[in-house]
mmCIF file of C-alpha atoms and ligand atoms in Angstrom:
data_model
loop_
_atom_site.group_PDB
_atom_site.id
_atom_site.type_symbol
_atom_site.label_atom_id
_atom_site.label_comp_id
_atom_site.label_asym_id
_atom_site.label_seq_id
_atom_site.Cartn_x
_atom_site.Cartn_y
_atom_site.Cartn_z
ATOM 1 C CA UNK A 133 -19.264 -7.501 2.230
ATOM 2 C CA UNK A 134 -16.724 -6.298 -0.193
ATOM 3 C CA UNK A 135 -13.175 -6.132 0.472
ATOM 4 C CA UNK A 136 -13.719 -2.789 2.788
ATOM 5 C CA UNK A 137 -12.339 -3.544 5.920
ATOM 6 C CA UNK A 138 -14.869 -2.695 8.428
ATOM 7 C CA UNK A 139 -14.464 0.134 10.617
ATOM 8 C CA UNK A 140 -16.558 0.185 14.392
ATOM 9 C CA UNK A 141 -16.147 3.242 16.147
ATOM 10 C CA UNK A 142 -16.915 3.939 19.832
ATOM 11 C CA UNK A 143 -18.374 7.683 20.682
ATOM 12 C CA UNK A 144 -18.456 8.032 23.771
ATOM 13 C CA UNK A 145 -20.355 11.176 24.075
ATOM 14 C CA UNK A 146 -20.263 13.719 26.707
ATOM 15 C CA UNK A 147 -18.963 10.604 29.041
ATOM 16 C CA UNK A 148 -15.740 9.155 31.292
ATOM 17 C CA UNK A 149 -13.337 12.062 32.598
ATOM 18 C CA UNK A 150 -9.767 11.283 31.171
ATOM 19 C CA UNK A 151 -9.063 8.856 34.309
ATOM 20 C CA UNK A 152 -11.710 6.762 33.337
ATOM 21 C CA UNK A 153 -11.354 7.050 29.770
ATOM 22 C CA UNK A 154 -7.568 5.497 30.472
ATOM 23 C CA UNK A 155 -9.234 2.501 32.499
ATOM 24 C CA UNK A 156 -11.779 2.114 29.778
ATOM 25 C CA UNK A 157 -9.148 1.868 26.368
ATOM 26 C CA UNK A 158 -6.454 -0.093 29.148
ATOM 27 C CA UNK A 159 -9.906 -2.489 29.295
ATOM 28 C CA UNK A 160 -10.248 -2.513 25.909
ATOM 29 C CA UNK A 161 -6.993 -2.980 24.666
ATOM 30 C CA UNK A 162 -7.032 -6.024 26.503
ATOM 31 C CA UNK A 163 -9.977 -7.840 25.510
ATOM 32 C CA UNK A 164 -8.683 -7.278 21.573
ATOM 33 C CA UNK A 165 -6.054 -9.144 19.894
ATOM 34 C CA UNK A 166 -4.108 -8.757 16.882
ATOM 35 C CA UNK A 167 -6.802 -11.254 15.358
ATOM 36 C CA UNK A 168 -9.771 -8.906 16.295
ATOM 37 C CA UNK A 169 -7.056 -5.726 14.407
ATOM 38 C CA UNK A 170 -6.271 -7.501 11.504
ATOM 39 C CA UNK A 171 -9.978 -7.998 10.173
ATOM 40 C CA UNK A 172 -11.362 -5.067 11.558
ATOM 41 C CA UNK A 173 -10.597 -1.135 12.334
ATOM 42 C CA UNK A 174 -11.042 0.166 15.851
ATOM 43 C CA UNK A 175 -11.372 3.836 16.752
ATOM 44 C CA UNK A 176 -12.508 5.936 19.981
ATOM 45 C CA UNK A 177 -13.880 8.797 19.796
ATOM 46 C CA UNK A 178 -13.413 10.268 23.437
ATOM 47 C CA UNK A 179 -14.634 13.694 24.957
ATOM 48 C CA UNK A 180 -11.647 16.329 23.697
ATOM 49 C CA UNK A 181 -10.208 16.626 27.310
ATOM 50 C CA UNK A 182 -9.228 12.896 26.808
ATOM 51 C CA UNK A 183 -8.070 13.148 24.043
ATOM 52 C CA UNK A 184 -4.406 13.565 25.095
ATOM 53 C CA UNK A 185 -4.515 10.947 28.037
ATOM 54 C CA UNK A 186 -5.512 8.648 25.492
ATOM 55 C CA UNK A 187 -2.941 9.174 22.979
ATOM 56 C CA UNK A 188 -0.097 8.403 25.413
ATOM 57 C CA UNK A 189 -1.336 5.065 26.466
ATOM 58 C CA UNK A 190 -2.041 4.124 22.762
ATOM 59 C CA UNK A 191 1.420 5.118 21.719
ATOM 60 C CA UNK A 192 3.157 4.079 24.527
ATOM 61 C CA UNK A 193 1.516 0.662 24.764
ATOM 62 C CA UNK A 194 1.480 0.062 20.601
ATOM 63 C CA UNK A 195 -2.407 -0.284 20.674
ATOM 64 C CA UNK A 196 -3.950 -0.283 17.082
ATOM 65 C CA UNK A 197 -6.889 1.517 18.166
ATOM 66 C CA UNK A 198 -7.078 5.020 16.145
ATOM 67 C CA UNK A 199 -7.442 8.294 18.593
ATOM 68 C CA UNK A 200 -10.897 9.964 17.150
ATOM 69 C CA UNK A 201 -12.740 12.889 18.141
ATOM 70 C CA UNK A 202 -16.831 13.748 18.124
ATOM 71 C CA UNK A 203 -16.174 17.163 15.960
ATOM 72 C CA UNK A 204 -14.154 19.909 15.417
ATOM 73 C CA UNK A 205 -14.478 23.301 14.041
ATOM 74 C CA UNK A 206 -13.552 24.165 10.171
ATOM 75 C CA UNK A 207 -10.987 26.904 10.689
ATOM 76 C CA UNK A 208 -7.588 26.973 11.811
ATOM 77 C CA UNK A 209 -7.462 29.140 14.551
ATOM 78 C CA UNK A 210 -9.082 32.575 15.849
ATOM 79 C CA UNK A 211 -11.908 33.935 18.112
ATOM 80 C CA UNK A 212 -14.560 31.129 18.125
ATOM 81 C CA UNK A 213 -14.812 30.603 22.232
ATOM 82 C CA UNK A 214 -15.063 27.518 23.026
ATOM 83 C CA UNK A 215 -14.348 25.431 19.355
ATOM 84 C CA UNK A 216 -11.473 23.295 18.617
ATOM 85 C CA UNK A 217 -9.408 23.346 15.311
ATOM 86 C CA UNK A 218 -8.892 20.366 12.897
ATOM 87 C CA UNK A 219 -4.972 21.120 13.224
ATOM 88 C CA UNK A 220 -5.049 20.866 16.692
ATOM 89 C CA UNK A 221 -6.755 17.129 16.837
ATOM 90 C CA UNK A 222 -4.095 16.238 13.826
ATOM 91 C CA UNK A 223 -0.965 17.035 15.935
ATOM 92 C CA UNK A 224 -2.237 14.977 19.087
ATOM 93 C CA UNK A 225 -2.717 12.474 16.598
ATOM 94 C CA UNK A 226 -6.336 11.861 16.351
ATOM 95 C CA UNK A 227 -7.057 10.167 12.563
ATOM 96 C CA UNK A 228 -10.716 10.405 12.723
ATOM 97 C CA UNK A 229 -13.005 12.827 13.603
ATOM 98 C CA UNK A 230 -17.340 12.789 13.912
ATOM 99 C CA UNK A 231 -18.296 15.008 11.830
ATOM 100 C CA UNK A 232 -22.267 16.101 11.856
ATOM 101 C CA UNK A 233 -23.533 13.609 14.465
ATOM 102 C CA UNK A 234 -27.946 14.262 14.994
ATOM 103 C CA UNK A 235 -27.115 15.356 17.838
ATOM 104 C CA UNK A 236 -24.541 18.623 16.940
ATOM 105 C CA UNK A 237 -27.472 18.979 13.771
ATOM 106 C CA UNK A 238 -30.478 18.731 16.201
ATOM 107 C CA UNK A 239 -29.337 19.807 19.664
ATOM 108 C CA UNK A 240 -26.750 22.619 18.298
ATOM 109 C CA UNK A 241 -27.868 23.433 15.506
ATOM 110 C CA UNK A 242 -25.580 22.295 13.099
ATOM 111 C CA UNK A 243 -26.559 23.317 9.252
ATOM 112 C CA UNK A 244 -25.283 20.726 6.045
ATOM 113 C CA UNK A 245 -23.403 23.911 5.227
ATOM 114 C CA UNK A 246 -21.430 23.702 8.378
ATOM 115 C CA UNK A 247 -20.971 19.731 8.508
ATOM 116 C CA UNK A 248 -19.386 20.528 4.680
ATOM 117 C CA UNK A 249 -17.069 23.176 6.007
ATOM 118 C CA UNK A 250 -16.112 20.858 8.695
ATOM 119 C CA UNK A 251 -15.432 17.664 6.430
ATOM 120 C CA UNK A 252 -13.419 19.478 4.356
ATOM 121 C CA UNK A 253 -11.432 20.692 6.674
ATOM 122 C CA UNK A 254 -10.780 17.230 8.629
ATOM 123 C CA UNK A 255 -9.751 16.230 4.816
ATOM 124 C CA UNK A 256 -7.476 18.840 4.863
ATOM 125 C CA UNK A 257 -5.617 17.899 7.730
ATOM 126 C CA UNK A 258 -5.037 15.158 6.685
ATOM 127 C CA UNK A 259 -8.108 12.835 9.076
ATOM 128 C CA UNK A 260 -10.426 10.877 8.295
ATOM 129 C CA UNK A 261 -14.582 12.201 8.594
ATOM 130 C CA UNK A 262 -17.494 9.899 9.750
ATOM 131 C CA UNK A 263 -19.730 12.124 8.154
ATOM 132 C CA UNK A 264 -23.382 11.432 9.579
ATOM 133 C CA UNK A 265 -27.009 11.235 8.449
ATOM 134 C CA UNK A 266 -29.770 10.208 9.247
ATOM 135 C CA UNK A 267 -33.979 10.609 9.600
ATOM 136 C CA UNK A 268 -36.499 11.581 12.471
ATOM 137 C CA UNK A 269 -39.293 9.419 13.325
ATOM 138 C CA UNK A 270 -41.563 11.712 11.819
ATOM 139 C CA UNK A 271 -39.637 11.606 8.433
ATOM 140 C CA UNK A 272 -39.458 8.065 8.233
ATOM 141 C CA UNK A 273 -43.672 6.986 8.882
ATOM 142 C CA UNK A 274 -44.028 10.485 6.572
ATOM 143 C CA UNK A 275 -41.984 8.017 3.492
ATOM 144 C CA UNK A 276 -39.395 10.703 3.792
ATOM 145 C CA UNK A 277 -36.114 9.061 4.786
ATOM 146 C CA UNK A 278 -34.112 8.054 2.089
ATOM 147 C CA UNK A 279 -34.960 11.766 0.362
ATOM 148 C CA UNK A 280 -33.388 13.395 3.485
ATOM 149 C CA UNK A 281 -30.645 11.172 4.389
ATOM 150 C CA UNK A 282 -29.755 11.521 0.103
ATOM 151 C CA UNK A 283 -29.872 15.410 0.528
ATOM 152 C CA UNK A 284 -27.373 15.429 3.599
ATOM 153 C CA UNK A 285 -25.245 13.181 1.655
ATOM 154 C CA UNK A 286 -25.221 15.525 -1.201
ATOM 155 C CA UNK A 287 -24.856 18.623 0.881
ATOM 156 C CA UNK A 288 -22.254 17.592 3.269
ATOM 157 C CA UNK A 289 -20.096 15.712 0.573
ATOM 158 C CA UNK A 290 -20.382 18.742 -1.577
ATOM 159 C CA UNK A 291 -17.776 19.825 -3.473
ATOM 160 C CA UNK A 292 -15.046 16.920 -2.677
ATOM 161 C CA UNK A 293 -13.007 14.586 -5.485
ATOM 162 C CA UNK A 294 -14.005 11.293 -6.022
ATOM 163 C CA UNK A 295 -10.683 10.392 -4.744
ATOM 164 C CA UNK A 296 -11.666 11.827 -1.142
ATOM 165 C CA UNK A 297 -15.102 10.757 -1.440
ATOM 166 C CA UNK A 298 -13.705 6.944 -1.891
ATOM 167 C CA UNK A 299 -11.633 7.243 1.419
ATOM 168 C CA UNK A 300 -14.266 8.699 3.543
ATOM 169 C CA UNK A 301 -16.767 6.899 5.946
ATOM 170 C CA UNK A 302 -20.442 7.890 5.745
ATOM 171 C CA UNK A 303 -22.429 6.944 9.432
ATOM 172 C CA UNK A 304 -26.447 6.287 8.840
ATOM 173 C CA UNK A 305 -27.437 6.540 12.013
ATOM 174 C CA UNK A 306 -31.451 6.927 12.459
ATOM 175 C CA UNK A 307 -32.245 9.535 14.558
ATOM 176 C CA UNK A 308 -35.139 7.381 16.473
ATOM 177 C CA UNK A 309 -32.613 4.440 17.045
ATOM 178 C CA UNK A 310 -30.219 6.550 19.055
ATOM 179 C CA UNK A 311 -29.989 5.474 22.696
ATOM 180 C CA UNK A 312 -33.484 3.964 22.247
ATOM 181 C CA UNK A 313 -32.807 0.319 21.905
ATOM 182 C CA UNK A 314 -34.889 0.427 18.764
ATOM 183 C CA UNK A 315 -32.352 -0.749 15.869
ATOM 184 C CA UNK A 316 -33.084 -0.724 12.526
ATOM 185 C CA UNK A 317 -33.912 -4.273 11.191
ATOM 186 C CA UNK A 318 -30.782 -5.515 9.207
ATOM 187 C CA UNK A 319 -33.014 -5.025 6.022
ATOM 188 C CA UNK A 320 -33.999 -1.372 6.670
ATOM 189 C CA UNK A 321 -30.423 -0.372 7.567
ATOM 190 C CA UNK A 322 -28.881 -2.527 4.587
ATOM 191 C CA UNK A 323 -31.792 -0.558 2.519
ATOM 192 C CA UNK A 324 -30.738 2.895 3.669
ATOM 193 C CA UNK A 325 -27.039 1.973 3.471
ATOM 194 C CA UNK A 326 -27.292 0.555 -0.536
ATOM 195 C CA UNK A 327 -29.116 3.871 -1.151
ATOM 196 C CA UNK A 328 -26.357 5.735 0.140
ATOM 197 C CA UNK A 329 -23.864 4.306 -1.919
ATOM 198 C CA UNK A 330 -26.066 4.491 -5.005
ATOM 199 C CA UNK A 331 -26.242 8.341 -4.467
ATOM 200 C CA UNK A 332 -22.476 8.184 -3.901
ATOM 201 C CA UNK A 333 -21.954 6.054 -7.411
ATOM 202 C CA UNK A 334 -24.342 8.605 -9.464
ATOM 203 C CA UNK A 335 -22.855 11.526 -8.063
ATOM 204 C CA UNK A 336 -18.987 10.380 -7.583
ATOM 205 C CA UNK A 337 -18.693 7.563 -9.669
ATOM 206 C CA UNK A 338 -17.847 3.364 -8.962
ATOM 207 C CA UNK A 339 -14.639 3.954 -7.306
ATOM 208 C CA UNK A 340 -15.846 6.656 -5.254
ATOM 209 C CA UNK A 341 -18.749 3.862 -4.427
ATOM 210 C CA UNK A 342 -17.024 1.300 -3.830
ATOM 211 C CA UNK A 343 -14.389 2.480 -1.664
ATOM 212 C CA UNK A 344 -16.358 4.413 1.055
ATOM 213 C CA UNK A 345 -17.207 2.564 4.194
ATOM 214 C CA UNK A 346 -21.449 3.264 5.487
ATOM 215 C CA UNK A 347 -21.484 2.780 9.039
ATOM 216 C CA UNK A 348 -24.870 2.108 10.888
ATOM 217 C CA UNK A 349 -25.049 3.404 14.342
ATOM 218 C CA UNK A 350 -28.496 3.396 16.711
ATOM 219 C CA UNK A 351 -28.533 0.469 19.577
ATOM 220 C CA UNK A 352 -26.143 -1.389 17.827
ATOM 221 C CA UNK A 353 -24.969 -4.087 20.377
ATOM 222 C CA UNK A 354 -23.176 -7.631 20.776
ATOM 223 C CA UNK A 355 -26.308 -9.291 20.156
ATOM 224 C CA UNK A 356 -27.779 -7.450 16.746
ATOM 225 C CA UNK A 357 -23.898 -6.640 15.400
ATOM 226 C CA UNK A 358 -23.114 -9.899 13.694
ATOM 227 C CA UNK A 359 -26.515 -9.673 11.744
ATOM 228 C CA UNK A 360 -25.963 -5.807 10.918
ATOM 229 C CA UNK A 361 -22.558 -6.030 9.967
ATOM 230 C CA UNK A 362 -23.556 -9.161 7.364
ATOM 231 C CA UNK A 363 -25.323 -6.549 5.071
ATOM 232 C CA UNK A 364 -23.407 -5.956 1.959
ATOM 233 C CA UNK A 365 -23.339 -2.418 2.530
ATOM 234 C CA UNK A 366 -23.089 -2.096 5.914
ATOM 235 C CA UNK A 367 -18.932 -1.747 6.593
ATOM 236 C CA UNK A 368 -18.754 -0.955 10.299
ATOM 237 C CA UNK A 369 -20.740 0.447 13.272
ATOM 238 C CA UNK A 370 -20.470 3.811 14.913
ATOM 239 C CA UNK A 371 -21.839 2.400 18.330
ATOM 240 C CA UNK A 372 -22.647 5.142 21.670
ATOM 241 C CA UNK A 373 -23.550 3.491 24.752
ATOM 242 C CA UNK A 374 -22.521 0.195 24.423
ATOM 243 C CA UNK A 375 -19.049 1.224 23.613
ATOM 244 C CA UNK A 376 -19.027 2.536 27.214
ATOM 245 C CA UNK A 377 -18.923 -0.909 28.197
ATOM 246 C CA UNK A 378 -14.967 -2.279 27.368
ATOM 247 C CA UNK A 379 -16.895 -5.718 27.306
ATOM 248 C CA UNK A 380 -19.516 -4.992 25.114
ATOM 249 C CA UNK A 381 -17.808 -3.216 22.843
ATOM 250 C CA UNK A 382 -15.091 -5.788 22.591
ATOM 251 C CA UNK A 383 -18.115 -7.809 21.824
ATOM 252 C CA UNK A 384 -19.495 -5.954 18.972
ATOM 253 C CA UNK A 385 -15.797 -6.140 17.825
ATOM 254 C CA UNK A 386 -15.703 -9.946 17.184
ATOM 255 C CA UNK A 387 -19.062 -9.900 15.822
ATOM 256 C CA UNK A 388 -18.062 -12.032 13.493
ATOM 257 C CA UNK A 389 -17.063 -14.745 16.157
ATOM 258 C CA UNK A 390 -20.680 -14.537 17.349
ATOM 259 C CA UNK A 391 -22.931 -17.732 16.921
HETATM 260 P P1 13P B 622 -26.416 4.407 20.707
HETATM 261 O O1 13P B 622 -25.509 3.277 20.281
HETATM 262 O O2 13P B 622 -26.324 4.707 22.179
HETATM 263 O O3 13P B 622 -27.808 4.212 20.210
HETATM 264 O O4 13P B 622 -25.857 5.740 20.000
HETATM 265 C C1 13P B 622 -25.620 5.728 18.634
HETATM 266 C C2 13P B 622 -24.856 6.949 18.290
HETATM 267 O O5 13P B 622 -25.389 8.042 18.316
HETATM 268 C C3 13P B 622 -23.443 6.799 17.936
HETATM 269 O O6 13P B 622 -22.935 7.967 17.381
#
């Protein structure tokens, strides 16, 4: 690992109302210490109608966790039913926001055009974007994975300074690992994840490279994080349903205490 501080993120998906998303952080909160903050960086990444519950027991109980968000829309304001605006997340206080996730790209559609829009606009107020890729099943036995997760990479970065590229955080999540309990072997994700940052180095340059944090998210749990998170390019997790579990997730926290 280089001297990126990792970053594990919890997305919790379409799940926990905002009462039990205030049990679940309270829970959370207190199975972390200032040990588990000072060596790693925590954010949840709660439906938006928990967003604001949230905030006020992070503020008002000091917890280092940063408020995140599963996506967002790329304009400001205006008649889009149903959307959310970057500027609206910023002023509640949420510092990170999913941007892209397989399942906004497969489920809803999402295009690489869109996912750009959106990271741009995160950028521009002033949060940080997990931007995500990642390959199908089908794409990976076909030899075709590191083609399309390059491509996303190049399409959804598109257009950015090296400068914003370099404090950015890039989530390879393989589609057929999500909620499967089929992770990617240390080796494959490390693989995916050094291929990542090579297309970030040709196309940014070393700073650029060497400053953005590759997350791998698909089943990653208390048992398989310590040996995922020992990769040199791997700098964090973006974890779904074991991050559900205040326990777990706490776990997947202090991998590094693990065995
Ligand atoms: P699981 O951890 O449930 O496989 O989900 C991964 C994910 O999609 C996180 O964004």
């Amino acid at each position: 690992m280089a001297d990126r501080k990792p970053l594990i993120s919890g997305n919790w998906k379409m799940n926990h109302n905002h009462f039990e998303a205030i049990q679940m952080v309270q829970k959370l909160a207190y199975a972390l210490s200032q040990n588990d903050y000072d060596v790693v960086d925590v954010s949840v990444h709660p439906p938006f109608t928990d967003l604001r519950s949230i905030q006020t027991v992070l503020e008002s109980d000091d917890i280092p966790i940063a408020l995140g968000a599963q996506n967002c829309h790329w304009e400001a304001k205006g008649a889009f039913t149903g959307e959310v605006a970057p500027g609206m997340l910023a002023k509640m206080n949420v510092s990170v926001v999913i941007v892209g996730h397989s399942e906004r790209r497969e489920l809803f559609g999402e295009s690489d055009d869109e996912v750009n829009r959106k990271v741009k606009a995160v950028l521009a107020n002033g949060m940080t974007p997990i931007m995500c890729c990642g390959e199908t099943l089908e794409e990976r036995e076909a030899d075709g994975a590191v083609t399309k997760v390059k491509l996303q990479v190049l399409a959804g970065l598109a257009g950015l300074k090296a400068e914003q590229v370099a404090g950015l955080v890039i989530a390879y999540e393989p589609i057929w690992a999500i909620g499967t309990g089929m992770t990617a072997t240390p080796e494959d994700a490390q693989e995916m994840c050094s291929a990542i940052r090579g297309v970030v180095r040709s196309k940014w340059g070393a700073e650029a490279a060497h400053g953005v944090r590759i997350q791998y998210g698909g089943s990653v749990k208390g048992a398989n994080a310590p040996d995922l998170m020992g990769q040199s390019d791997i700098d964090g997790a973006l974890v779904g349903g074991a991050s559900l579990d205040a326990d777990e997730f706490a776990r997947i926290i202090g991998y590094r205490l693990v065995g």
